[in-house]
Short mmCIF file of C-alpha atoms in Angstrom, two decimals:
data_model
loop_
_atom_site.label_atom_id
_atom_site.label_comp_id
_atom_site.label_asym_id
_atom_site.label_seq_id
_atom_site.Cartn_x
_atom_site.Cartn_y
_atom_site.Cartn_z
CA UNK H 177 59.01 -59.08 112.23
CA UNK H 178 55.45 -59.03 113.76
CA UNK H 179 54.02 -55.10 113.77
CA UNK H 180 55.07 -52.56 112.01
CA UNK H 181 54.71 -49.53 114.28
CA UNK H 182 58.16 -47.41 115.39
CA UNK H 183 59.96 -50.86 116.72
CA UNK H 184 58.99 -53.01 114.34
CA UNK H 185 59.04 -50.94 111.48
CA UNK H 186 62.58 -49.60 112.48
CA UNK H 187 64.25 -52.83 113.39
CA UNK H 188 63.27 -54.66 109.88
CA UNK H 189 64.49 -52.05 108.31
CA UNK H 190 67.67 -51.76 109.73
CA UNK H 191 67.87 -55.47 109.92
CA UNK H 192 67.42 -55.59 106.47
CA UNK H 193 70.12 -52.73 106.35
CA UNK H 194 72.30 -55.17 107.97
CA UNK H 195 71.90 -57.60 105.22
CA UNK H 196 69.48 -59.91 106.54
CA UNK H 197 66.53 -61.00 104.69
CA UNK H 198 63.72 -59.44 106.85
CA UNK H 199 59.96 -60.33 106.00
CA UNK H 200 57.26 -57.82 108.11
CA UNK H 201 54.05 -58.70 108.86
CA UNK H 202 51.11 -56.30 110.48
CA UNK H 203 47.62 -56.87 110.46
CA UNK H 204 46.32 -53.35 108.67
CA UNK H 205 46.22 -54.13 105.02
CA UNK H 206 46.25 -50.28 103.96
CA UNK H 207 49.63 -49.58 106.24
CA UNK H 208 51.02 -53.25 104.11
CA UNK H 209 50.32 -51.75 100.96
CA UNK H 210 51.76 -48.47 101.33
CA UNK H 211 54.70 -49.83 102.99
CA UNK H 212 55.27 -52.05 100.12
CA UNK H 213 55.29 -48.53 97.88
CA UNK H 214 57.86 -47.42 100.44
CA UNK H 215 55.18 -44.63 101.91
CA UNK H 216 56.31 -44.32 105.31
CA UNK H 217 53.31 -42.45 108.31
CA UNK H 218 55.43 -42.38 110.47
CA UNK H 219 57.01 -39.37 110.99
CA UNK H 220 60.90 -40.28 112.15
CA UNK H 221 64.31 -38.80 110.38
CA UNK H 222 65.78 -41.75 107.77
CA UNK H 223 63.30 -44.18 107.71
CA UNK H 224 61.83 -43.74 104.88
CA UNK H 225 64.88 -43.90 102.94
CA UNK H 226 65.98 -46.87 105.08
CA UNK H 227 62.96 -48.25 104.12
CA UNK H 228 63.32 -47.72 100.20
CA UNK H 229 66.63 -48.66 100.22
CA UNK H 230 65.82 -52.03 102.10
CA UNK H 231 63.22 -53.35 99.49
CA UNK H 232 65.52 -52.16 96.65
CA UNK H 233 67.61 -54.52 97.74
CA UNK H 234 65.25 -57.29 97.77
CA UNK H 235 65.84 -57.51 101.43
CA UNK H 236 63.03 -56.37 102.95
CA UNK H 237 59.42 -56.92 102.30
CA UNK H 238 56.00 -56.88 103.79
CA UNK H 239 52.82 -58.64 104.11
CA UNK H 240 49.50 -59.36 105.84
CA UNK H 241 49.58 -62.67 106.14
CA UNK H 242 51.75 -63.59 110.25
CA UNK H 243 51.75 -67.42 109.12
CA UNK H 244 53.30 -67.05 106.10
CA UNK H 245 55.71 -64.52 107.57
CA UNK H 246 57.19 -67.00 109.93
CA UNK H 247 56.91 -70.14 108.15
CA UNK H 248 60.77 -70.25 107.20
CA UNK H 249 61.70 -67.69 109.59
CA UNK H 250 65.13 -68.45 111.84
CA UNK H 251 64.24 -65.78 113.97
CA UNK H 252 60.74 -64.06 114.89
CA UNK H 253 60.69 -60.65 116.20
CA UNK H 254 57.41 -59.58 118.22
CA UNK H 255 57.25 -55.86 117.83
CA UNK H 256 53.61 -55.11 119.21
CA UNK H 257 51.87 -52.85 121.44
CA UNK H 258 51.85 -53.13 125.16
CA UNK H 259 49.54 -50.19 126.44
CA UNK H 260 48.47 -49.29 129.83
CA UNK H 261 45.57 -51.32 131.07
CA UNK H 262 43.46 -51.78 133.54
CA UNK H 263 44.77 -50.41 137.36
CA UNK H 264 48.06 -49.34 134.99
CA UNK H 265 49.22 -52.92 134.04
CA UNK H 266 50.19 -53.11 131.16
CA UNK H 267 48.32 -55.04 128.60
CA UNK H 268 49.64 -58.14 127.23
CA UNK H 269 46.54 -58.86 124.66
CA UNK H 270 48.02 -58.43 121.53
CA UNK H 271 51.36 -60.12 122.43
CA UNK H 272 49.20 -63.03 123.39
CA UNK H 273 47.25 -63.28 120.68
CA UNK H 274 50.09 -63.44 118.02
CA UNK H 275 51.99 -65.85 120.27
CA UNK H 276 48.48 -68.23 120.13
CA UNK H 277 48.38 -67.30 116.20
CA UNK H 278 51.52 -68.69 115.22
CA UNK H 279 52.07 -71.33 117.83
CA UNK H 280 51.44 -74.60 115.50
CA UNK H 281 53.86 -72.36 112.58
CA UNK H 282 56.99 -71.89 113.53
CA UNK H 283 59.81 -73.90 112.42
CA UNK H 284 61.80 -76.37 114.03
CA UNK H 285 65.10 -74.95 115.95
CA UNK H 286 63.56 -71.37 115.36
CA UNK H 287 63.87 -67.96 117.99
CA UNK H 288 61.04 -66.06 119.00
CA UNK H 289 62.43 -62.67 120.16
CA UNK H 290 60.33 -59.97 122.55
CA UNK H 291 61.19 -56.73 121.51
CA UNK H 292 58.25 -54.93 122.91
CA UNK H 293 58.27 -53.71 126.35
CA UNK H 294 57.13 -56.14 128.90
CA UNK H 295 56.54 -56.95 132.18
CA UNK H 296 58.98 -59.36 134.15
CA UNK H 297 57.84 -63.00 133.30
CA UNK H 298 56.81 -62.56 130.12
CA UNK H 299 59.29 -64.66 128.32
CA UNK H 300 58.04 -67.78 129.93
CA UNK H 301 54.33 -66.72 129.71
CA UNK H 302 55.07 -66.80 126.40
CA UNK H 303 56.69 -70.28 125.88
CA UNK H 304 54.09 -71.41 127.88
CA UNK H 305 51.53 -70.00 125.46
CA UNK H 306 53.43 -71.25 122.29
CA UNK H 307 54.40 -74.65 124.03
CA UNK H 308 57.38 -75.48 121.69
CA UNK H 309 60.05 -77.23 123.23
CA UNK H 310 61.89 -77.03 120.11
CA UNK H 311 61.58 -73.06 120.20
CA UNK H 312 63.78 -70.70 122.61
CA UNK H 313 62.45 -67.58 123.52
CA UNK H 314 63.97 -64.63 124.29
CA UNK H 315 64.38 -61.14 125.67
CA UNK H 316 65.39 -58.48 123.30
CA UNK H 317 64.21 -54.78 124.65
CA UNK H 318 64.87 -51.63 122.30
CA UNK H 319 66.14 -48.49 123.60
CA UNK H 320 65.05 -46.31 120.39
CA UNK H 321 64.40 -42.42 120.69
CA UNK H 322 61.76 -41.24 118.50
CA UNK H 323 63.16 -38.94 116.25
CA UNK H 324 66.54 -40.47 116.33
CA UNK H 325 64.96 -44.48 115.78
CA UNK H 326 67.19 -45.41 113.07
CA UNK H 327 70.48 -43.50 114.51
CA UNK H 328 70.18 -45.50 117.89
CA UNK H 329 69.35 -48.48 116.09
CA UNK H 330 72.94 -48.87 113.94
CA UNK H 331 74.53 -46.74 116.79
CA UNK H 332 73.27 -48.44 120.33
CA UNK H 333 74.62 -47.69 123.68
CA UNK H 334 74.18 -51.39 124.33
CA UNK H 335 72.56 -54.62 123.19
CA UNK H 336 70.86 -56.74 125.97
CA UNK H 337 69.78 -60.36 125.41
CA UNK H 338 68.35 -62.17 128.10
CA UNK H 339 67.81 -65.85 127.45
CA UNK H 340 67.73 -69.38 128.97
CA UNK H 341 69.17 -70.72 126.23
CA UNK H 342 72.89 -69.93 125.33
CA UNK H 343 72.50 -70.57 121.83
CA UNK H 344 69.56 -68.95 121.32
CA UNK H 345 71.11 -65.55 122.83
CA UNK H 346 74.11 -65.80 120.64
CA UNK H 347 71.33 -66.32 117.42
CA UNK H 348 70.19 -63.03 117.96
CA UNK H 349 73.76 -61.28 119.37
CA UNK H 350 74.89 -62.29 115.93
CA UNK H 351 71.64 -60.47 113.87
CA UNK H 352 73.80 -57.39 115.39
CA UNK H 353 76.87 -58.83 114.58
CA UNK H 354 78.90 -54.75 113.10
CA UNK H 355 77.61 -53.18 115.32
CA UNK H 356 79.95 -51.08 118.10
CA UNK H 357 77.78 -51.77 121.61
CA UNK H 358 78.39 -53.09 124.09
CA UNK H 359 76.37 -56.71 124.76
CA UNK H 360 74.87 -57.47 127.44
CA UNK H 361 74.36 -60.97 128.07
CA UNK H 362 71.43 -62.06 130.85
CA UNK H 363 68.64 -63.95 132.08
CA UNK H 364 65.21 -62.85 130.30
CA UNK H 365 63.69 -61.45 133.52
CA UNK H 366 66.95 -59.23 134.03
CA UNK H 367 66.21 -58.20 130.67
CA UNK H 368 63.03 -57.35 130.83
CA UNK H 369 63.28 -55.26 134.14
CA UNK H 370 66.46 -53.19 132.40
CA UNK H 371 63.75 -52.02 129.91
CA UNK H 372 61.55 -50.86 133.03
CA UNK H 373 64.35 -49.59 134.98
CA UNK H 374 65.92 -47.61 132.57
CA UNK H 375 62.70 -45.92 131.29
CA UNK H 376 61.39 -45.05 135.06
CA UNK H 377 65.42 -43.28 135.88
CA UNK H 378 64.61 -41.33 132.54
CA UNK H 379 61.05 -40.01 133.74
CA UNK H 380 62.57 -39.64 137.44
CA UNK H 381 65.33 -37.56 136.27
CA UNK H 382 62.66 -35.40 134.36
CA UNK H 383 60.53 -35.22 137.35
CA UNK H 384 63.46 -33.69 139.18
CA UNK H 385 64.12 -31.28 136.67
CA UNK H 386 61.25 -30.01 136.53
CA UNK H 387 60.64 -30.11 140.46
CA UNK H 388 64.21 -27.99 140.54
CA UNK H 389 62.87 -25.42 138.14
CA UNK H 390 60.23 -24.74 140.84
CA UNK H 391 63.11 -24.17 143.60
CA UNK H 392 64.96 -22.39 141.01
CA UNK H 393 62.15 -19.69 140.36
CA UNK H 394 61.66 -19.17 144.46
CA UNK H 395 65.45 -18.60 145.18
CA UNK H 396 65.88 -16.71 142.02
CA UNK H 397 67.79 -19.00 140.35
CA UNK H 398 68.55 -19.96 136.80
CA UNK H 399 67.67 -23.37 136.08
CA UNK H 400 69.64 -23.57 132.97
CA UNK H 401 73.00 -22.69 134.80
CA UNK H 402 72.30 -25.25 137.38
CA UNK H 403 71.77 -28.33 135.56
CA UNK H 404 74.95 -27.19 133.57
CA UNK H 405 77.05 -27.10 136.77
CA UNK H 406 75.50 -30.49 137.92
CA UNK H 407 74.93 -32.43 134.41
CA UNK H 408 79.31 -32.12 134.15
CA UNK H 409 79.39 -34.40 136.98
CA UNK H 410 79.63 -37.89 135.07
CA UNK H 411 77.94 -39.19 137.90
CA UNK H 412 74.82 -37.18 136.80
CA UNK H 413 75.07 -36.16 133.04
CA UNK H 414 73.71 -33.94 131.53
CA UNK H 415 70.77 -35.80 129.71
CA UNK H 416 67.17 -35.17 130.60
CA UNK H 417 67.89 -32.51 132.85
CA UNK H 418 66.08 -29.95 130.95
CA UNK H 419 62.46 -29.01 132.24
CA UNK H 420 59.10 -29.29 130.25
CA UNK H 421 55.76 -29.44 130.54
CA UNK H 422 56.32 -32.87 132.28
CA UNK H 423 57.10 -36.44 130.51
CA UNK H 424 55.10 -38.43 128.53
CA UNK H 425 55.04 -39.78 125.48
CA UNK H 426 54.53 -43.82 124.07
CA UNK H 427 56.87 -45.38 126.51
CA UNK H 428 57.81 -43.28 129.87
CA UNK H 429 54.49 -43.06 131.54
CA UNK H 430 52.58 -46.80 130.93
CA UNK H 431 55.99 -48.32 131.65
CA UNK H 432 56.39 -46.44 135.12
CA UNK H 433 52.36 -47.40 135.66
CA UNK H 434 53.07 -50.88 134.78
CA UNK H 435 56.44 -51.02 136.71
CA UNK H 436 54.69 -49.93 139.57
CA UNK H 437 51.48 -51.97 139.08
CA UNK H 438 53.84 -54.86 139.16
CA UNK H 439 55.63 -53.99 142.31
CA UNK H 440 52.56 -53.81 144.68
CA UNK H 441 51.42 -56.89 143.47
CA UNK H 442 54.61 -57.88 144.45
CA UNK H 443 54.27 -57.15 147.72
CA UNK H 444 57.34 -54.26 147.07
CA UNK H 445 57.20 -51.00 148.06
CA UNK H 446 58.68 -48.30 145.77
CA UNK H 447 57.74 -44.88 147.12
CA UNK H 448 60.64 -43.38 144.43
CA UNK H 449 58.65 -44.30 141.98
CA UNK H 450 55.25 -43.16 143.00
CA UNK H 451 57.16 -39.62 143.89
CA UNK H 452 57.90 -39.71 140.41
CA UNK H 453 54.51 -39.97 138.86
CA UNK H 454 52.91 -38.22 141.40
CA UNK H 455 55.45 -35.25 140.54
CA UNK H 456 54.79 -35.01 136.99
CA UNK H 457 51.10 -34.56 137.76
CA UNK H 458 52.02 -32.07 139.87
CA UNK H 459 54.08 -30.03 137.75
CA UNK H 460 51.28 -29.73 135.01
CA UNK H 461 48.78 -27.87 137.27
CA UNK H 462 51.22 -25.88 138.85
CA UNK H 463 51.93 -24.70 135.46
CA UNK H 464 48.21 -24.02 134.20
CA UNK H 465 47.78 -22.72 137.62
CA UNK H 466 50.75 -20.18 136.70
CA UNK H 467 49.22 -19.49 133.09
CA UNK H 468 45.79 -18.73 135.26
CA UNK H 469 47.10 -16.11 137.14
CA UNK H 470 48.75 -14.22 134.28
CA UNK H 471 45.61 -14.22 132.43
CA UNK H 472 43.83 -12.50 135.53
CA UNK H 473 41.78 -14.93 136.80
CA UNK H 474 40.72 -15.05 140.70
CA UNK H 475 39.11 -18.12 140.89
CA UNK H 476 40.80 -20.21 139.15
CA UNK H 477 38.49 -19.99 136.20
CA UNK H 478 39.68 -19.50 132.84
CA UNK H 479 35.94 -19.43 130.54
CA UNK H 480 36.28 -17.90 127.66
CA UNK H 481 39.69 -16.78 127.85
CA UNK H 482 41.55 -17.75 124.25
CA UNK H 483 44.96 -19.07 125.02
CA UNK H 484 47.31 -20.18 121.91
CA UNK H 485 49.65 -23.39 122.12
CA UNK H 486 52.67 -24.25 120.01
CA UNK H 487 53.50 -27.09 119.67
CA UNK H 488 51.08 -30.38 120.89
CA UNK H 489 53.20 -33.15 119.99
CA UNK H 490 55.05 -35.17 122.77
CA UNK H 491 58.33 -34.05 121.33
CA UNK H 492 59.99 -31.89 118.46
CA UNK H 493 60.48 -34.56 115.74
CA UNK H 494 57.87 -36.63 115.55
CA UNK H 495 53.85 -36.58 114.86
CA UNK H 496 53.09 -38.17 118.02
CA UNK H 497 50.84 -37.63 120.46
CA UNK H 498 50.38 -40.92 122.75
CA UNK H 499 50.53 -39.36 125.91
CA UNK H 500 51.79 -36.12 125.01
CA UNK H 501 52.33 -33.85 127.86
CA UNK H 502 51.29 -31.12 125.80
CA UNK H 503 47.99 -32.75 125.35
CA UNK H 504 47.75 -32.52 128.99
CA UNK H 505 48.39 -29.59 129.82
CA UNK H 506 46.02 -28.58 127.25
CA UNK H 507 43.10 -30.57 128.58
CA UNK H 508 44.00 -28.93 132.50
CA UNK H 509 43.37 -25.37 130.76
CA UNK H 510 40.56 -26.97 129.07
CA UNK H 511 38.71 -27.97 132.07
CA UNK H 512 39.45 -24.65 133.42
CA UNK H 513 37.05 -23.19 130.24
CA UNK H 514 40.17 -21.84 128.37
CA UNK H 515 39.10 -21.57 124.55
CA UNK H 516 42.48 -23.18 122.61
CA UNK H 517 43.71 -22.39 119.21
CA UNK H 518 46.65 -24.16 118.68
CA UNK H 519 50.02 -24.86 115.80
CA UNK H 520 51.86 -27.34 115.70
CA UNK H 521 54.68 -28.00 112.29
CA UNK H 522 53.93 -31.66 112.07
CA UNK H 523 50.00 -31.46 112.24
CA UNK H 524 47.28 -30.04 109.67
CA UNK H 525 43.86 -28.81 110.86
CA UNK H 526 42.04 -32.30 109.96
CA UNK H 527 42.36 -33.61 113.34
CA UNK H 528 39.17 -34.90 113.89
CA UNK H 529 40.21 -36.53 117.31
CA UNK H 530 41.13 -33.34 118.61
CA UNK H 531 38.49 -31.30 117.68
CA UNK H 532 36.77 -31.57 120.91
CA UNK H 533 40.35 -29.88 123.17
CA UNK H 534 41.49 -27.69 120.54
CA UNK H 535 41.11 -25.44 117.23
CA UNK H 536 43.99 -26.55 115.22
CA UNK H 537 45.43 -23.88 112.69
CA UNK H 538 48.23 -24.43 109.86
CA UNK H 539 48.86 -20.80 110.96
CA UNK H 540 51.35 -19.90 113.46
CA UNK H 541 50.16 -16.33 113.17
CA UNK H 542 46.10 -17.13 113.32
CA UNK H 543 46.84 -19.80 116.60
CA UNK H 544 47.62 -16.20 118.13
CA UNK H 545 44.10 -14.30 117.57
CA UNK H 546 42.56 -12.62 120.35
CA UNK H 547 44.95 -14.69 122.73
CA UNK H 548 45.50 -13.89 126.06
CA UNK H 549 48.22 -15.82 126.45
CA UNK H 550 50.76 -17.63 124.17
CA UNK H 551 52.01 -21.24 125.59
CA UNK H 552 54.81 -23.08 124.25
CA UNK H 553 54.73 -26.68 124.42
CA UNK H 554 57.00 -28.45 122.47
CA UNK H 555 60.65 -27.48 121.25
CA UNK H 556 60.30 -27.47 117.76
CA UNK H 557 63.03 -25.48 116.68
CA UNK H 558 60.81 -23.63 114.18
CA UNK H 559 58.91 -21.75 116.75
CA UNK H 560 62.50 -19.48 116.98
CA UNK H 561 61.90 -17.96 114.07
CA UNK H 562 57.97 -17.40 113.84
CA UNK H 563 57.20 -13.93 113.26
CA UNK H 564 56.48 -12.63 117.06
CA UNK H 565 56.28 -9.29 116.14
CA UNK H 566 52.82 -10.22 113.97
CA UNK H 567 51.61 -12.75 116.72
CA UNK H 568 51.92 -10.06 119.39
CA UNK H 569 49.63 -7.70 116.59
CA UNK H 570 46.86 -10.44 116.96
CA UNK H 571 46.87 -10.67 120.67
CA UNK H 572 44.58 -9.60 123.40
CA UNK H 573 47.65 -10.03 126.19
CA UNK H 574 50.94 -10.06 126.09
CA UNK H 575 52.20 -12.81 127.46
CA UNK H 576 53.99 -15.57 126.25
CA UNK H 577 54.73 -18.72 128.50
CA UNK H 578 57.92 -20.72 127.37
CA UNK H 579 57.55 -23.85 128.77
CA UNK H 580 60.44 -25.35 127.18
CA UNK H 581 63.16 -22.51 127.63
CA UNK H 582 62.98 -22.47 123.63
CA UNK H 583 62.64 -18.81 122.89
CA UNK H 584 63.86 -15.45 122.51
CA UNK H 585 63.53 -12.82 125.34
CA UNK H 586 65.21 -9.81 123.88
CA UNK H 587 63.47 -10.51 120.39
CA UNK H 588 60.15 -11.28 122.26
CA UNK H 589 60.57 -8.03 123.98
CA UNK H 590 61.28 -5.70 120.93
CA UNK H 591 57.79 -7.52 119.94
CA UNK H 592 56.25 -6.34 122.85
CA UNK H 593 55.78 -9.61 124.21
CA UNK H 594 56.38 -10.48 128.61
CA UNK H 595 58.62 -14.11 127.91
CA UNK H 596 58.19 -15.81 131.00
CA UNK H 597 60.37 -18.91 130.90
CA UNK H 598 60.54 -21.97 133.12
CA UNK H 599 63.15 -22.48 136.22
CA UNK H 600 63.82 -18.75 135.14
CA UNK H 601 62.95 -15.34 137.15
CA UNK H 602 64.32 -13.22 134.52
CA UNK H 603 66.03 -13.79 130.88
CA UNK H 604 70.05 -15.01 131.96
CA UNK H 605 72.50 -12.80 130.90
CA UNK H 606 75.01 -14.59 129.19
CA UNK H 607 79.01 -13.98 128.83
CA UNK H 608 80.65 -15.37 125.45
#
């Protein structure tokens, strides 16, 4: 296993979990040696224990050193990143590199597997790089959830293998072998572009959400109620139907970027997914343009107003913030001159690399000083049960924008507080 970030560190894990004999290799020597202590960064439910577990068992261990890593190794996962690049393409460097590093390694009769998320074509750019007759390669996308890695790992929806080689896709079908999913067998390119496609119906299906709470707010609508009556439709379902502060995250927007890159230099037009980016950038201003207005502003500008956010990861779960759309929505009232305090449960205040957007506070209560405006970004579940009635004490305003639906009405009311959801005009009324 090549990189040891939320793929790779996940899959060797639960390989290992499996009962294979799993070495992984990354390049940091600090992240090698605490791994090898079982002291897990990453912030994602059961890995650490899976972890622990794995190198009790003598089945799992770590090291530094790629050659030595694959020198006996049947099968080679490469787990690294892929980020955006230049014109939104994504970048192939590091998957490249490794490829060139242990070209002249490998064994005889052994599978190199792509598990990161790659452009169409990059199975045979990589044979080509490695140049190994006597070594198949093949396509092996994840479909892991942060927050629920290890869950969709030892429970997936499916397994797709796309491979040239028969035997070569059965190698790897068998690493899996216990596993209830379905398996899809394919060619790699077919592979690859189901990791693509299936990431950019995800972000398109947010995009409408989100572009539905709008029509929802206009015709007075409840946005929850209507993605209930539509999300019962199997045809639909109801999973990421419920409107944010627009998508993001590690994955959904440099795989739409480099899905799209990749069609116009195709020559193929895909206006569905431009719609779909375009939308989600969209969405974010019309919701600091919304926070704006309630703060009293008349030309748009929002210096020296203080305006407190909860919650800056990209989702409730996890310490990430690659792409977070709370991050941007934060920068938009940012450039607007908004001062920002902001709390989030999986971050402490030293943050150096976000010193420059945002004060961050271990204090739900102190985010909240001389606020005009509370904004909620992420759904942490915690943010329920934060004492409103002391956050609306510390305020200059009163009003608290809920842009995940998370929160409270009545309660915020008894605080004093004006909850203004999203895709809402009004808190619902609700019969049991």
């Amino acid at each position: 296993m090549i990189g040891t970030g939320y793929v790779g560190l996940t899959t060797g894990a639960c390989l290992a979990s499996l009962g294979h004999r799993v070495v992984c290799a990354d390049a940091d020597p600090h992240k090698v040696e605490r791994l090898r202590q079982a002291r897990v960064d990453i912030l994602e439910p059961d890995l650490p224990g899976t972890v622990r577990d794995a190198l009790d068992a003598g089945l799992l261990e770590f090291t530094g050193d790629t050659a030595a890593a694959v020198a006996e190794a049947e099968v080679v996962f490469l787990c690294l990143p892929t980020p955006m690049g230049a014109g939104g393409a994504a970048d192939l460097a590091a998957v490249e590199a490794v490829a060139d590093q242990i070209r002249d390694v490998l064994p005889t009769g052994c599978v190199v597997v792509n598990k990161s998320t790659v452009p169409v074509g990059t199975s045979e750019r990589v044979a080509a790089l490695l140049d190994r007759a006597d070594v198949a390669v093949v396509s092996n996308p994840e479909f892991l959830r942060e927050g629920r890695a290890v869950h969709d790992f030892l429970h997936p929806d499916r397994i797709v293998i796309g491979a040239a080689d028969q035997d070569a896709a059965r190698r790897v079908a068998d690493l899996y072998a216990g596993l209830d999913a379905p398996l899809v067998l394919t060619d790699p390119a077919s592979a690859e572009l189901t990791k693509y496609a299936a990431n950019f119906f995800l972000a398109m299906k947010l995009s409408f959400a989100n572009n539905l709470a709008t029509v929802c707010e206009r015709f007075g609508a409840d946005i929850s109620d209507v993605t209930e009556g539509i999300g019962r439709d199997p045809r639909i379902g109801s999973a990421f139907l419920r409107p944010g502060p627009g998508w993001g995250g590690s994955c959904l927007p440099k795989d739409t970027h480099a899905l799209l890159t990749a069609c116009d230099q195709a020559g193929v037009d895909f206006p569905l997914l431009s719609a779909t980016i375009e939308t989600n950038v969209t969405h974010q201003r019309r919701l600091v343009e919304r926070v704006t207005a309630a703060c009293g502003s008349t030309d748009g500008s929002l210096r020296g107003v203080r305006i407190a956010l909860y919650g800056l990861t990209f989702k409730a779960g996890t310490s990430d913030l690659r792409d977070s759309p709370a991050l941007a929505v934060a920068r938009l009232l940012r450039e607007r001159g908004a001062e920002l305090t902001a709390f989030d449960p999986a971050l402490r205040e030293e943050r150096p690399d976000l010193s420059d957007l945002v004060e961050l506070v271990d204090d739900p209560v102190r985010a909240a000083d001389g606020a005009a405006a509370c904004v909620v970004l992420t759904e942490w579940p915690e943010l329920r049960d934060l004492d409103w009635a002391a956050i609306a004490a510390r305020m200059a305003g009163h009003e608290v924008h809920d842009f995940r639906n998370l929160l409270d009405a009545d309660r915020l009311a008894r605080a004093g507080l004006n909850w203004r959801g999203i895709g809402r005009t009004a808190a619902p009324a609700r019969v049991a």
